[in-house]
Coordinates of C-alpha atoms in Angstrom, one line a residue:
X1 CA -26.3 32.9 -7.4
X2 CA -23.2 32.6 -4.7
X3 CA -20.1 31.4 -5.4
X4 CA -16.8 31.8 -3.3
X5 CA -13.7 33.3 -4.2
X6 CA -10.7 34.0 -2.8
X7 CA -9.0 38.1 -2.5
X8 CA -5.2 37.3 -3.4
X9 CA -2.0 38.5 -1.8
X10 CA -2.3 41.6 -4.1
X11 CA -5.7 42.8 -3.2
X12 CA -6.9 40.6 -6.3
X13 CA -10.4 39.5 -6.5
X14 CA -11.4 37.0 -9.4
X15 CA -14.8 36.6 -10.5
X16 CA -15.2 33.5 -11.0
X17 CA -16.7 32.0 -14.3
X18 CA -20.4 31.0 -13.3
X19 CA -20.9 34.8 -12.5
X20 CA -18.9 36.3 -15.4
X21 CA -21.2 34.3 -17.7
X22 CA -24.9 35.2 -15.9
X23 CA -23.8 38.4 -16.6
X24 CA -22.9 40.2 -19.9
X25 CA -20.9 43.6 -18.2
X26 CA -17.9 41.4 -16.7
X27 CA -15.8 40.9 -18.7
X28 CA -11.6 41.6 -18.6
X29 CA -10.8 45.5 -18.7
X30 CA -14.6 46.7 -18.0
X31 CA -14.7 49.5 -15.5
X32 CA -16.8 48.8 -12.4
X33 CA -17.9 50.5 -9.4
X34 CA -17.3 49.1 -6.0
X35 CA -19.3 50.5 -2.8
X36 CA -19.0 49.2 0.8
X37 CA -22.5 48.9 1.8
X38 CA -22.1 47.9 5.0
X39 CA -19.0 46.2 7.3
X40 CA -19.3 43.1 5.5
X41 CA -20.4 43.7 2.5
X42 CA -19.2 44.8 -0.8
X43 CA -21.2 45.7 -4.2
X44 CA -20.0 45.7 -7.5
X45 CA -21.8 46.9 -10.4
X46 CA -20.7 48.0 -14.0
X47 CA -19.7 51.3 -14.2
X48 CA -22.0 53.6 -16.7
X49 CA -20.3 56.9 -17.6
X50 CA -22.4 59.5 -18.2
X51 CA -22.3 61.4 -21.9
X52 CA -23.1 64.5 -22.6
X53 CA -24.3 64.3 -26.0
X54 CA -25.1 67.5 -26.9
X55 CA -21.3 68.6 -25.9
X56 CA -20.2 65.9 -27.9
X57 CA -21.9 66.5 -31.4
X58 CA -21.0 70.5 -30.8
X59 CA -17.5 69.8 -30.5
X60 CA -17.5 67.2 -33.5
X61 CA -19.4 69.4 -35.5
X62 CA -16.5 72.0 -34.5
X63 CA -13.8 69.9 -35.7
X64 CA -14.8 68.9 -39.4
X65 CA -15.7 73.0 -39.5
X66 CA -11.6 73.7 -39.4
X67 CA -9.6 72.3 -41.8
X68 CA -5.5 71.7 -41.3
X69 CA -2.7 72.6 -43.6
X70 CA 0.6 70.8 -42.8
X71 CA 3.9 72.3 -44.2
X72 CA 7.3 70.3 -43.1
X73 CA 10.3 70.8 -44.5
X74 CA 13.1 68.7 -44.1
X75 CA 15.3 71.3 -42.4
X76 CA 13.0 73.7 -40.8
X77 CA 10.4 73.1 -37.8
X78 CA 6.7 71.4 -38.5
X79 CA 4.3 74.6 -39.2
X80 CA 0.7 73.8 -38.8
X81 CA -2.0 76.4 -40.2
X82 CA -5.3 76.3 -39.5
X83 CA -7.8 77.6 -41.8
X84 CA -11.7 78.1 -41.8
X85 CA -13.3 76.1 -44.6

């Protein structure tokens, strides 16, 4: 599929419908990647962060392991104690 489009005053470039629709990733506020492949041409493609899932389920694990007690008082500063539990 081609389609034309026009790079605003702003360094705006809209997608236009036709292509938004063959494809499910673009879509307003998705992060993409663009690469200059050569002179004249420009790629985009959606942007796939990489997780690092192990990481990720050791530090959630490690955050329901501590539990939080707040203390405020009215005329005294927020205290926040943390306690294993």
């Amino acid at each position: 599929m081609k389609k034309i489009s026009v790079i605003r005053e702003r360094g705006q470039l809209t997608i236009p419908d036709s292509i938004r629709q063959a494809v499910g990733w673009a879509t307003p506020m998705s992060a993409v990647s663009i690469s200059v492949v050569k002179p004249d041409e420009i790629v985009i493609k959606p942007h796939q962060q990489k997780v690092d899932w192990n990481r990720l389920w050791k530090l959630i694990k490690k955050s329901r392991h501590k539990s939080g007690v707040f203390e405020v008082s009215p005329r005294k500063s927020t205290t926040i104690r943390l306690e294993d539990g």
